[in-house]
Every structure is written in structure tokens, then in C-alpha cells.
mmCIF file of C-alpha atoms in Angstrom:
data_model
loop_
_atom_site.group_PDB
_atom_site.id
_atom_site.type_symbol
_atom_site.label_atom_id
_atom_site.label_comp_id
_atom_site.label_asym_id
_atom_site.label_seq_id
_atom_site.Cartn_x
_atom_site.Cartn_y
_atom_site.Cartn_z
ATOM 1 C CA UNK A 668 66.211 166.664 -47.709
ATOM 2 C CA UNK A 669 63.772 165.404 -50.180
ATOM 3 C CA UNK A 670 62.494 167.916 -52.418
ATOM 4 C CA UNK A 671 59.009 169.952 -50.475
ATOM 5 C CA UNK A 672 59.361 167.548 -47.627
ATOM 6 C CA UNK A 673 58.016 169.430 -44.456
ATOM 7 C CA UNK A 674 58.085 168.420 -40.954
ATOM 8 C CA UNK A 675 55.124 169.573 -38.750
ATOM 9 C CA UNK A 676 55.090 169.982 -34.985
ATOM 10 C CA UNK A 677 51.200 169.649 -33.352
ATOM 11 C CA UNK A 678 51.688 170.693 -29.749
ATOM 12 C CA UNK A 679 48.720 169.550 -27.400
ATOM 13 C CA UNK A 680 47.279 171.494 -24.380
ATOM 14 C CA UNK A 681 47.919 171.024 -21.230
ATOM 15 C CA UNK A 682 48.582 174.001 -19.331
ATOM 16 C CA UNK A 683 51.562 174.300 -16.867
ATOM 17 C CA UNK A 684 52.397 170.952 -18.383
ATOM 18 C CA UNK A 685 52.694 172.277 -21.584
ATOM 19 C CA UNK A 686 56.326 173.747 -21.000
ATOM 20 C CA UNK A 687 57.478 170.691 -21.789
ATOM 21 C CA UNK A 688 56.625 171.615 -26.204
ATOM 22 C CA UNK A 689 59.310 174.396 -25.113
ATOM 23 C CA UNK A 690 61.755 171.555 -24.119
ATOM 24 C CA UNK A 691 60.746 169.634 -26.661
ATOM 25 C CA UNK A 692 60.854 172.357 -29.667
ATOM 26 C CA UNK A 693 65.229 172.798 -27.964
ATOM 27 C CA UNK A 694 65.399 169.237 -27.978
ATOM 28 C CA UNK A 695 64.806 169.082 -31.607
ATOM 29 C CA UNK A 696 66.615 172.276 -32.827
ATOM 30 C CA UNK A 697 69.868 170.305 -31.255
ATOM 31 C CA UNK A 698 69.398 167.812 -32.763
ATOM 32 C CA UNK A 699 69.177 169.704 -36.453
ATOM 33 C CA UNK A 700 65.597 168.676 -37.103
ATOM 34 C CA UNK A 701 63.524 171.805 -38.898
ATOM 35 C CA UNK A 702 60.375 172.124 -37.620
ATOM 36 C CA UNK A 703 58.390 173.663 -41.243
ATOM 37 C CA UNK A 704 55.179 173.828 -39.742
ATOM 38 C CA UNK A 705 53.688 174.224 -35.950
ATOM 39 C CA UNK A 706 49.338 172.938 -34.532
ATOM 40 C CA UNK A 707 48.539 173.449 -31.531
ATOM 41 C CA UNK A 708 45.364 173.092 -28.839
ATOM 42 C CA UNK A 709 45.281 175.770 -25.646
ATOM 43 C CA UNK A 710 48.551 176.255 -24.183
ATOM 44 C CA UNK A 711 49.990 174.662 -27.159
ATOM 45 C CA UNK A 712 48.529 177.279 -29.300
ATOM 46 C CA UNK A 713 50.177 179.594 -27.203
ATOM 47 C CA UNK A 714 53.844 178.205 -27.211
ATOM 48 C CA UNK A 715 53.294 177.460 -30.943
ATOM 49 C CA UNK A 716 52.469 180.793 -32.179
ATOM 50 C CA UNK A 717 55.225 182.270 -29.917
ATOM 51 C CA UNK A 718 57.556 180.011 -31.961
ATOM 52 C CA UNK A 719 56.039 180.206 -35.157
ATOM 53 C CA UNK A 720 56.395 184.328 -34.787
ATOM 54 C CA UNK A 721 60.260 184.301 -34.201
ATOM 55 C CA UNK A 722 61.095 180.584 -34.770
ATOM 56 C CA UNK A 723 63.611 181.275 -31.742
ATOM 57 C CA UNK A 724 63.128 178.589 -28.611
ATOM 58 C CA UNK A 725 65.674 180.838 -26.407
ATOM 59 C CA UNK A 726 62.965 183.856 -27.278
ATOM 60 C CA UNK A 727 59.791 181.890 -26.282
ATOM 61 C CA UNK A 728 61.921 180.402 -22.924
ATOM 62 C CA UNK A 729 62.883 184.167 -21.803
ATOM 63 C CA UNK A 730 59.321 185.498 -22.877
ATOM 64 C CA UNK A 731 57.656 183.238 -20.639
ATOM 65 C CA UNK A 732 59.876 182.951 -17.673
ATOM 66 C CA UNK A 733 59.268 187.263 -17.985
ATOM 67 C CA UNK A 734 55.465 186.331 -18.132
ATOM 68 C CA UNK A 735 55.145 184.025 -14.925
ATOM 69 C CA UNK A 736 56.901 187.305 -13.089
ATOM 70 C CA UNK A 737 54.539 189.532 -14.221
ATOM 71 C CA UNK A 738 51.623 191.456 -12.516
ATOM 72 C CA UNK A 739 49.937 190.157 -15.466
ATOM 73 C CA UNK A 740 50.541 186.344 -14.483
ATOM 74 C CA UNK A 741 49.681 187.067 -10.923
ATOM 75 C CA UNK A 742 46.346 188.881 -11.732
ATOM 76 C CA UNK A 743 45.367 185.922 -13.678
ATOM 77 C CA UNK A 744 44.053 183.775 -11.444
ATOM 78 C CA UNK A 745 45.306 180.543 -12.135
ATOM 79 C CA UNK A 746 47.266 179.769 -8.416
ATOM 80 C CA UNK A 747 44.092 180.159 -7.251
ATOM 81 C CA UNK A 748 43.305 176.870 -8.591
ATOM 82 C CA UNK A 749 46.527 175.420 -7.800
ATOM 83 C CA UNK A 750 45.657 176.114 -4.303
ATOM 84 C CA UNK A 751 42.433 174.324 -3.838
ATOM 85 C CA UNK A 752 43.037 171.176 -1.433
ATOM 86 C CA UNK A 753 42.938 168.616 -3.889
ATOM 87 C CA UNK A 754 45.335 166.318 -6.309
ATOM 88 C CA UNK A 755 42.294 165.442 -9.323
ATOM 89 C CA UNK A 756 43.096 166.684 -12.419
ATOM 90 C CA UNK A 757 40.698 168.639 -14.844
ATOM 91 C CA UNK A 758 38.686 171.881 -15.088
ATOM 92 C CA UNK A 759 35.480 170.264 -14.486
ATOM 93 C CA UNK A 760 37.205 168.945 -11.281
ATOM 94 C CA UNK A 761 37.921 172.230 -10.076
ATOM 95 C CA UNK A 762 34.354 173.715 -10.771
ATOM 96 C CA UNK A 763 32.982 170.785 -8.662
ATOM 97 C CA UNK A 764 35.615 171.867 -5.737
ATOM 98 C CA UNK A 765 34.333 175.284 -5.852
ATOM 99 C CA UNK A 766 31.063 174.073 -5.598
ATOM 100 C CA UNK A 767 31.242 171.610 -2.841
ATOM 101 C CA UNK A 768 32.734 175.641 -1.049
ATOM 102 C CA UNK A 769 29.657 177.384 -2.324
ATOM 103 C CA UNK A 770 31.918 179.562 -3.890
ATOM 104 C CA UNK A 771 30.478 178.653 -7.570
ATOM 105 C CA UNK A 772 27.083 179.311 -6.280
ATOM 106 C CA UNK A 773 26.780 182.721 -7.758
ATOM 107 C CA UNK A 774 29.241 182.824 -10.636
ATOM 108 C CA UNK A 775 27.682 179.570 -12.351
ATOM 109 C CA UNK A 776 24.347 181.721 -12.497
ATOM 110 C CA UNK A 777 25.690 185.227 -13.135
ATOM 111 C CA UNK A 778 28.526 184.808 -15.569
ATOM 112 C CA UNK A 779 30.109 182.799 -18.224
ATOM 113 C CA UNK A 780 33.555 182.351 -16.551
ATOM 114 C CA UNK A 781 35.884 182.650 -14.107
ATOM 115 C CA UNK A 782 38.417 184.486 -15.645
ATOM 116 C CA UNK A 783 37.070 188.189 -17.224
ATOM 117 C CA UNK A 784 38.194 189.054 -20.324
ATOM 118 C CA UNK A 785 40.491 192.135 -19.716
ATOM 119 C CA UNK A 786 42.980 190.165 -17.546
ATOM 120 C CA UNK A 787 42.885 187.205 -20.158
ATOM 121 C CA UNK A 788 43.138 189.920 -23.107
ATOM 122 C CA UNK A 789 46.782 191.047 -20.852
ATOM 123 C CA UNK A 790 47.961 187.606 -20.898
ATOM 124 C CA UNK A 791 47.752 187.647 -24.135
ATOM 125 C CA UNK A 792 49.230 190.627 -24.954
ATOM 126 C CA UNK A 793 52.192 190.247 -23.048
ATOM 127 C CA UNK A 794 52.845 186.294 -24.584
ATOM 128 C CA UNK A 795 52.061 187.749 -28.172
ATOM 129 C CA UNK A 796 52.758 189.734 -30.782
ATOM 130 C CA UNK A 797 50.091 191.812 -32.226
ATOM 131 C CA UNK A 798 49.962 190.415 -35.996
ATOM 132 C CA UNK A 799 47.590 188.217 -38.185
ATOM 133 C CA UNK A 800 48.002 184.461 -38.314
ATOM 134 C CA UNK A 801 48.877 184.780 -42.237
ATOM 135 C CA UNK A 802 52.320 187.194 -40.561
ATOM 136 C CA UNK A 803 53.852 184.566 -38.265
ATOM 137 C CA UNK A 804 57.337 182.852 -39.965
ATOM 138 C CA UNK A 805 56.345 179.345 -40.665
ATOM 139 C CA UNK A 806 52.701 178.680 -41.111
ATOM 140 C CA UNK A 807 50.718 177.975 -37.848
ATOM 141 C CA UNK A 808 46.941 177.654 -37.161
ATOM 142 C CA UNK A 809 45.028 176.830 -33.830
ATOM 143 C CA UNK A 810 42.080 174.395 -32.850
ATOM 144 C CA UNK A 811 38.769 175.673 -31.125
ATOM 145 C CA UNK A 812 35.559 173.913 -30.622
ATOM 146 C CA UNK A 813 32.289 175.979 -31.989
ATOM 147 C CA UNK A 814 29.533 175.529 -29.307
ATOM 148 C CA UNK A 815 27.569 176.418 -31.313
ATOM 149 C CA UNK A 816 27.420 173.745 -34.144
ATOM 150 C CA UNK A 817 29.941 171.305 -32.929
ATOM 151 C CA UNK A 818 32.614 171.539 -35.111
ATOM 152 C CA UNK A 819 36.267 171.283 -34.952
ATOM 153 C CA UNK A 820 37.887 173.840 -36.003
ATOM 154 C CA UNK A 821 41.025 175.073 -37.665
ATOM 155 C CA UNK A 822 41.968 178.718 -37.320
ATOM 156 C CA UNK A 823 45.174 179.542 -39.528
ATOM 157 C CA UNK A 824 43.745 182.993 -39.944
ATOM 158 C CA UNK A 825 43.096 186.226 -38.832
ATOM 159 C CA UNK A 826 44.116 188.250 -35.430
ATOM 160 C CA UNK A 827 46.612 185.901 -33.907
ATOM 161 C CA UNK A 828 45.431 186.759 -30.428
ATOM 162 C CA UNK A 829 42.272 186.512 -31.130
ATOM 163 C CA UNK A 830 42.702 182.937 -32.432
ATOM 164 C CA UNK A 831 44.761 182.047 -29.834
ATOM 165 C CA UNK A 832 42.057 182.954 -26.832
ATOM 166 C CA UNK A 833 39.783 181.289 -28.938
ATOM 167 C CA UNK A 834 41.468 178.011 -28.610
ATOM 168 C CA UNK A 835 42.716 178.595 -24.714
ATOM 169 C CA UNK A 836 39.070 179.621 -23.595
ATOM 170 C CA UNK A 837 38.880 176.827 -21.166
ATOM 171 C CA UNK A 838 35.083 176.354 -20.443
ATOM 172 C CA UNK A 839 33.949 177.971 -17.369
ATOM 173 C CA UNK A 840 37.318 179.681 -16.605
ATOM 174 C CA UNK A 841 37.840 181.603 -19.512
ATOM 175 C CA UNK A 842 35.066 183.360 -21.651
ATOM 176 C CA UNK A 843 34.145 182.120 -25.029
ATOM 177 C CA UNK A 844 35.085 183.802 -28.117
ATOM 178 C CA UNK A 845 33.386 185.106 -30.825
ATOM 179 C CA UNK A 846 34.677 185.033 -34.188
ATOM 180 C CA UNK A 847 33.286 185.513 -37.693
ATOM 181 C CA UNK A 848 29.588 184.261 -36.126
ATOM 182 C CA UNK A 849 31.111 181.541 -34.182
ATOM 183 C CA UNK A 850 30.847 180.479 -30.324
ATOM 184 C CA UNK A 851 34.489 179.350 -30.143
ATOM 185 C CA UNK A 852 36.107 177.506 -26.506
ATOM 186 C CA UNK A 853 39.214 175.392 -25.679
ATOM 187 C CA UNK A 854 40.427 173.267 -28.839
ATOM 188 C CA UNK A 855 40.929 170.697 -26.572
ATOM 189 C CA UNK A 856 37.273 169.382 -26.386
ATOM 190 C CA UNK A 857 37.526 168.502 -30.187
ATOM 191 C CA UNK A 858 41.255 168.064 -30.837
ATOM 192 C CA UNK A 859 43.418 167.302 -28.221
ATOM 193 C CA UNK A 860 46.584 167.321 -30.355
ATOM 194 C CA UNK A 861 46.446 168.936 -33.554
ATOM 195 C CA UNK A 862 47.500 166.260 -36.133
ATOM 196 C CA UNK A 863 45.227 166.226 -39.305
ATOM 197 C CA UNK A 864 45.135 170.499 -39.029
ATOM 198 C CA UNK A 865 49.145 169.599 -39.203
ATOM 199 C CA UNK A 866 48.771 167.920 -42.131
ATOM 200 C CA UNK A 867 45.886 170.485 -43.552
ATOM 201 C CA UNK A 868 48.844 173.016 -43.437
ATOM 202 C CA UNK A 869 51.391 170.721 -45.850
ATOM 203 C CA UNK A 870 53.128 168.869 -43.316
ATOM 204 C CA UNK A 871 54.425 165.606 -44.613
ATOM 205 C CA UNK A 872 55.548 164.100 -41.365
ATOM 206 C CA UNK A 873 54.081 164.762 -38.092
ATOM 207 C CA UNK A 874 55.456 164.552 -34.577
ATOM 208 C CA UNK A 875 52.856 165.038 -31.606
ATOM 209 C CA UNK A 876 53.233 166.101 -28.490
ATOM 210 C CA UNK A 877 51.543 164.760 -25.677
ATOM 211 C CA UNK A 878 51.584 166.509 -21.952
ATOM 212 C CA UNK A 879 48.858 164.747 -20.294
ATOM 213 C CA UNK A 880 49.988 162.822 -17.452
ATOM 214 C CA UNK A 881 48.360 159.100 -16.726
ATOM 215 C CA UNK A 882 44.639 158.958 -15.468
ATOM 216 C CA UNK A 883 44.405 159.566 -11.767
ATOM 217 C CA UNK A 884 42.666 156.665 -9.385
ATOM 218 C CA UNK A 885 39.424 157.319 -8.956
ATOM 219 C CA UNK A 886 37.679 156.697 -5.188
ATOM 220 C CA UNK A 887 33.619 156.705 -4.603
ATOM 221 C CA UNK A 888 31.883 160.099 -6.063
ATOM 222 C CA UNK A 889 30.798 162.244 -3.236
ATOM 223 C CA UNK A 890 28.361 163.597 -5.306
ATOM 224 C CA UNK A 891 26.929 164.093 -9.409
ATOM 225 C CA UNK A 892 29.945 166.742 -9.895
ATOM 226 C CA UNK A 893 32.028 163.967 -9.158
ATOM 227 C CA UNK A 894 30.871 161.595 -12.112
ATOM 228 C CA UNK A 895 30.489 164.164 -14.612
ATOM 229 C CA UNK A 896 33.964 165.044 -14.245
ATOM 230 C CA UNK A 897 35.299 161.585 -14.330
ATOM 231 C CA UNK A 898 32.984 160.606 -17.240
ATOM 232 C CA UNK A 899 34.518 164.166 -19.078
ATOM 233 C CA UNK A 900 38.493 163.252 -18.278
ATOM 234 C CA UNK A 901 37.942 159.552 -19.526
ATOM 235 C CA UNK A 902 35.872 160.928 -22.592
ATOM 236 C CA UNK A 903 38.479 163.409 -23.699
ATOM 237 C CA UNK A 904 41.445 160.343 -22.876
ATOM 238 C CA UNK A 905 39.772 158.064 -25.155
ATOM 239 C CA UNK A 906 39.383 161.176 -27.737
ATOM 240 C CA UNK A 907 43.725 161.926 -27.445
ATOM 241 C CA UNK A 908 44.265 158.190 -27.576
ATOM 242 C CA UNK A 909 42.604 157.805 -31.138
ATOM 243 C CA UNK A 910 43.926 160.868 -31.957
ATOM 244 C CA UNK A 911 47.454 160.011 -31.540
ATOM 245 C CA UNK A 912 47.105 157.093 -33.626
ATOM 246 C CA UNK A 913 47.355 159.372 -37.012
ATOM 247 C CA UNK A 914 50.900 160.867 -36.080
ATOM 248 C CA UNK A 915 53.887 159.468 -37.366
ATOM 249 C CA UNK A 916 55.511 159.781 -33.803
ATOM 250 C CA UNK A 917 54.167 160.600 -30.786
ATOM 251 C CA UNK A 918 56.674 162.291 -27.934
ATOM 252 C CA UNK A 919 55.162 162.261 -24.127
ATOM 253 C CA UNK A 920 57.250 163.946 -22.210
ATOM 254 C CA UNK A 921 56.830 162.457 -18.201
ATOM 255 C CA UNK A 922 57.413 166.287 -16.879
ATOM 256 C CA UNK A 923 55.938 164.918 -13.269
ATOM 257 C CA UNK A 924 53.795 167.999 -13.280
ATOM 258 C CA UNK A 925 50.794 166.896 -10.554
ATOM 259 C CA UNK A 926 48.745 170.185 -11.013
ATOM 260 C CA UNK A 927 47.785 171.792 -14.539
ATOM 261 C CA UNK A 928 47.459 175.266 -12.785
ATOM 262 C CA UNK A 929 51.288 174.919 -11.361
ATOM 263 C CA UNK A 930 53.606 177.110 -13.103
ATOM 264 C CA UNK A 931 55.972 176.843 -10.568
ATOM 265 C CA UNK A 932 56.953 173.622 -12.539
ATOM 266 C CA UNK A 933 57.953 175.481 -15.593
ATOM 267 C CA UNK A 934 61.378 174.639 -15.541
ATOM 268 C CA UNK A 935 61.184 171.019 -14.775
ATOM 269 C CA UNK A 936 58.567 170.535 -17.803
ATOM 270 C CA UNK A 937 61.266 172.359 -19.867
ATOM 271 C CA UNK A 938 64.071 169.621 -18.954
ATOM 272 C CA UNK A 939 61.486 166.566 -19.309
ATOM 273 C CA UNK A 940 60.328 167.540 -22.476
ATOM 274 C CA UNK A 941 64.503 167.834 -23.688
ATOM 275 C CA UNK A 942 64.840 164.348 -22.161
ATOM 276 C CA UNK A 943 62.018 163.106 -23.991
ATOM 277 C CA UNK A 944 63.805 164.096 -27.059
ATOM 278 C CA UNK A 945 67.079 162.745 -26.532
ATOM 279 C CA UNK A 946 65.358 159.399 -25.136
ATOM 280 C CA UNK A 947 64.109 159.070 -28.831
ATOM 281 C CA UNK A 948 66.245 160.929 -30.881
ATOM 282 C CA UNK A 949 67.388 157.763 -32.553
ATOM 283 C CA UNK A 950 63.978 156.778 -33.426
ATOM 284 C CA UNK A 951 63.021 160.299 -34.425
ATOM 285 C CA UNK A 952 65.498 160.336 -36.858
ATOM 286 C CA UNK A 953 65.367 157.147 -38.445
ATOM 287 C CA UNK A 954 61.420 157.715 -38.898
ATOM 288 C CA UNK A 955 61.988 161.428 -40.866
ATOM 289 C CA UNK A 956 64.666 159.429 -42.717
ATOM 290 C CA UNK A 957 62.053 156.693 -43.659
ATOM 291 C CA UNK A 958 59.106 159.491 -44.309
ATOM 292 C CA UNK A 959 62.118 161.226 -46.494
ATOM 293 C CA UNK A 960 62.945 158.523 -48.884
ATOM 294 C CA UNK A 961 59.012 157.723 -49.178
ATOM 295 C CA UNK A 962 58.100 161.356 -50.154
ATOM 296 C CA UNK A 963 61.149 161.768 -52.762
ATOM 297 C CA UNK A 964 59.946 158.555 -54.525
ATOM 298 C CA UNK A 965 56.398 159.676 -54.643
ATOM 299 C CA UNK A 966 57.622 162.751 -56.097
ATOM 300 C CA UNK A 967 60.001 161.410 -58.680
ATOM 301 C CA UNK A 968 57.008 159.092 -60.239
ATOM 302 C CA UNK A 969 54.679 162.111 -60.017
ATOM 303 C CA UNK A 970 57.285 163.772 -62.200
ATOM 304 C CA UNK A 971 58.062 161.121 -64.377
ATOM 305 C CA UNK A 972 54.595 160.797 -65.171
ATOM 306 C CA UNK A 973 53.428 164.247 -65.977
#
């Protein structure tokens, strides 16, 4: 390998579709790629770190599959939104569901999510280790959007659960988080797949992982909830598809997940994002080689000229 060459993983969100970055992270280790450096946005944050901790995929498989039996898992809340009688896709999609029930009608004016922060703070707890960001194996940093001034931003520091519920607070569900004076929420409002905080970390070649599944159809609104979550899915898929642009490959696993709050998918995410891998091992390869022979020549004229 050329000399300081680093691979970087930047693992997007996606919820119970993110399982596939666990299929994806095996899919790679078979296949003898090192991964030097791990991103990731919301539930990628979460599988990253996990990885990043103990850099062992069996570890993060068993940890989870331990986590979706738990009394913590169940007293999170999330099959409650796999339950509601509808296929759309999205938060936003959800709240406006809840609405349309009345069921919204208080908590939208009361509180500031769904989801309180002690049985968010367990999830947590039970995913992660209790260490700072600085602590974890290979270097890893998360992406949360400040509400406050806008910005994008790169946490590769401090509490590592901390950061990591800063990046999964998905607005209205979860609470925002503050850190060091900031109003911090999901990372995927900003980022949808980490690349450039990748590359911000030393990482000369960067695979991204995409979970998002295709754009649903979209019928006539029944009412202004309707339109403002269309108008926020389509924003946020034009957002990911620029995004993507800046990798130097992009895997999207098709894990045929139809619900983001579905868990009981976990497995099948697994295998399609190991298929994914294998589909495009070949080009995989030949890419790093590629990125490889560019970064040792770069380096040998750096040295030749100092």
C-alpha cells in the first residue's frame, strides 16, 4: 500500500435501513480492504462509532441484534411509527400522520419531541461505550446541523455519546442537543453522507454509503402537511445527490427496507449491503488501486522536491 494512503468509510443515515453499513463494513473486511477512517450522519454515526471503538463487524452485528431485544429498544418508541397505516417515507411524513389523528395536537405545543431524553440517553448507552471521540481505534467524527446558526458540522470530539445523539436527534422525535453553546439535530439535514468530514479526517479515498431507497410516488396532498413533507424529502434528495458526487465510489445497497422505523428488517439490510459489496468488488478494487498509484506518485515528487 502506498506510503500514508488511508481509506475512509462515510456511512449515511437512514435508520432501520442503515444495517446495511454493517453488511457493507463485512463485505469489505472479506474482501481485505482496511477501512483507516469511518463519517457518519444519524444511524450511521451510530454503526460507525460502534466500529470505530472495536474495529470488529462480528462485535457491532451481536451488539445490535442484543439491542433490538432489549427493554431498551422496546421502550423506545420507534414501532410505534412503524405501525402508523401508511407506506410514505420521512419524519416529517409521520408528524403529518399524527396530526391528521390529533394525536400531535398537544405535543407540537408542549414539547420539543417525541422521544424524551432518558429513554434516548439508554439507547445510547447500551449501543456505546462510554469514552471520548479522541479514544475510539481509528479516527471517527459525526455530522449535526446547528439550528442555531446553520452550520454543518463536524464533531470528531468530545463525549462520544454525546456526539452521537447530537447527530441522531431527528427533529421532532428526538430532542436537540446542546453542546459547547450549540443547538445541535440530525446531521442529516446538512450532510446526508459524510464525505468532505471523511476527507477532513485524512482519508485519501472515500467510499459512501448510501441507504436511501428511491423517491416514493407522490398522489394529491390532502392537506399543507402533505407538501411540506414532499417539498422536505425532495430537498434533502437533491442535497445527497450532489453530495455523492465528491466520493470516489458510491455503494447503495437495495436492502428493500419499505419503512425507516422497521427493525424487523435488520437482517435482510445486513445481507443487501454484503451483496452490494460483492456486486462491485471488482470495481472497488480497481478504483483503491488507481487512488493508490496516484497518491504514491504525489508523494514521491513531494519528496523529491523537498
Amino acid at each position: 500500500m502506498a506510503k500514508g494512503f488511508k481509506i475512509g468509510l462515510a456511512l449515511g443515515g437512514g435508520a432501520a435501513r442503515a444495517f446495511s453499513h454493517i453488511g457493507v463494513l463485512a463485505g469489505l473486511e472479506k474482501h481485505g480492504i482496511t477501512v483507516d477512517i469511518v463519517t457518519g450522519t444519524s444511524m450511521g454515526a451510530i454503526i460507525g462509532a460502534m466500529f470505530a471503538t472495536h474495529t470488529d463487524v462480528t462485535a457491532v452485528r451481536e451488539r445490535f441484534n442484543a439491542y433490538l431485544a432489549s427493554e431498551e429498544f422496546a421502550d423506545s418508541g420507534f414501532n410505534f411509527f412503524k405501525e402508523l397505516d401508511s407506506h410514505d417515507t420521512g419524519v416529517l411524513a409521520e408528524v403529518g400522520r399524527l396530526a391528521r389523528r390529533g394525536v400531535m395536537n398537544t405535543l407540537m405545543i408542549t414539547q420539543t419531541a417525541m422521544v424524551n431524553e432518558k429513554t434516548a440517553a439508554e439507547s445510547y448507552a447500551y449501543l456505546l461505550d462510554d469514552l471520548d471521540v479522541q479514544q475510539t481505534r481509528i479516527p471517527f467524527a459525526a455530522i449535526a446541523l446547528d439550528l442555531k446558526s446553520g452550520e454543518s458540522l463536524m464533531l470528531d470530539h468530545g463525549r462520544l455519546r454525546e456526539v452521537i445523539a447530537a447527530s441522531c436527534a431527528m427533529p421532532g422525535v428526538l430532542r436537540p442537543v446542546e453542546l459547547d453553546g450549540r443547538l445541535l439535530v440530525d446531521g442529516g439535514w446538512s450532510e446526508t453522507v459524510p464525505i468532505t468530514a471523511a476527507r477532513r479526517l485524512g482519508a485519501d479515498f472515500v467510499i459512501a454509503v448510501d441507504v436511501g431507497d428511491e423517491l416514493i410516488g407522490f398522489d394529491e396532498p390532502r392537506n399543507a402537511l402533505d407538501i411540506i413533507a414532499r417539498a422536505d424529502a425532495l430537498a434533502r434528495r437533491a442535497l445527497n445527490i450532489e453530495q455523492l458526487k465528491t466520493a470516489d465510489i458510491v455503494l447503495s445497497p437495495h436492502n428493500g427496507v419499505t419503512h425507516w422505523a422497521d427493525f424487523s428488517t435488520s437482517e435482510q439490510a445486513i445481507e443487501r449491503g454484503e451483496e452490494e459489496v460483492e456486486r462491485r468488488i471488482a470495481e472497488v478494487q480497481l478504483a483503491i488501486k488507481k487512488a493508490q498509484a496516484t497518491h504514491w506518485l504525489d508523494w514521491k515528487r513531494w519528496f523529491q522536491g523537498k
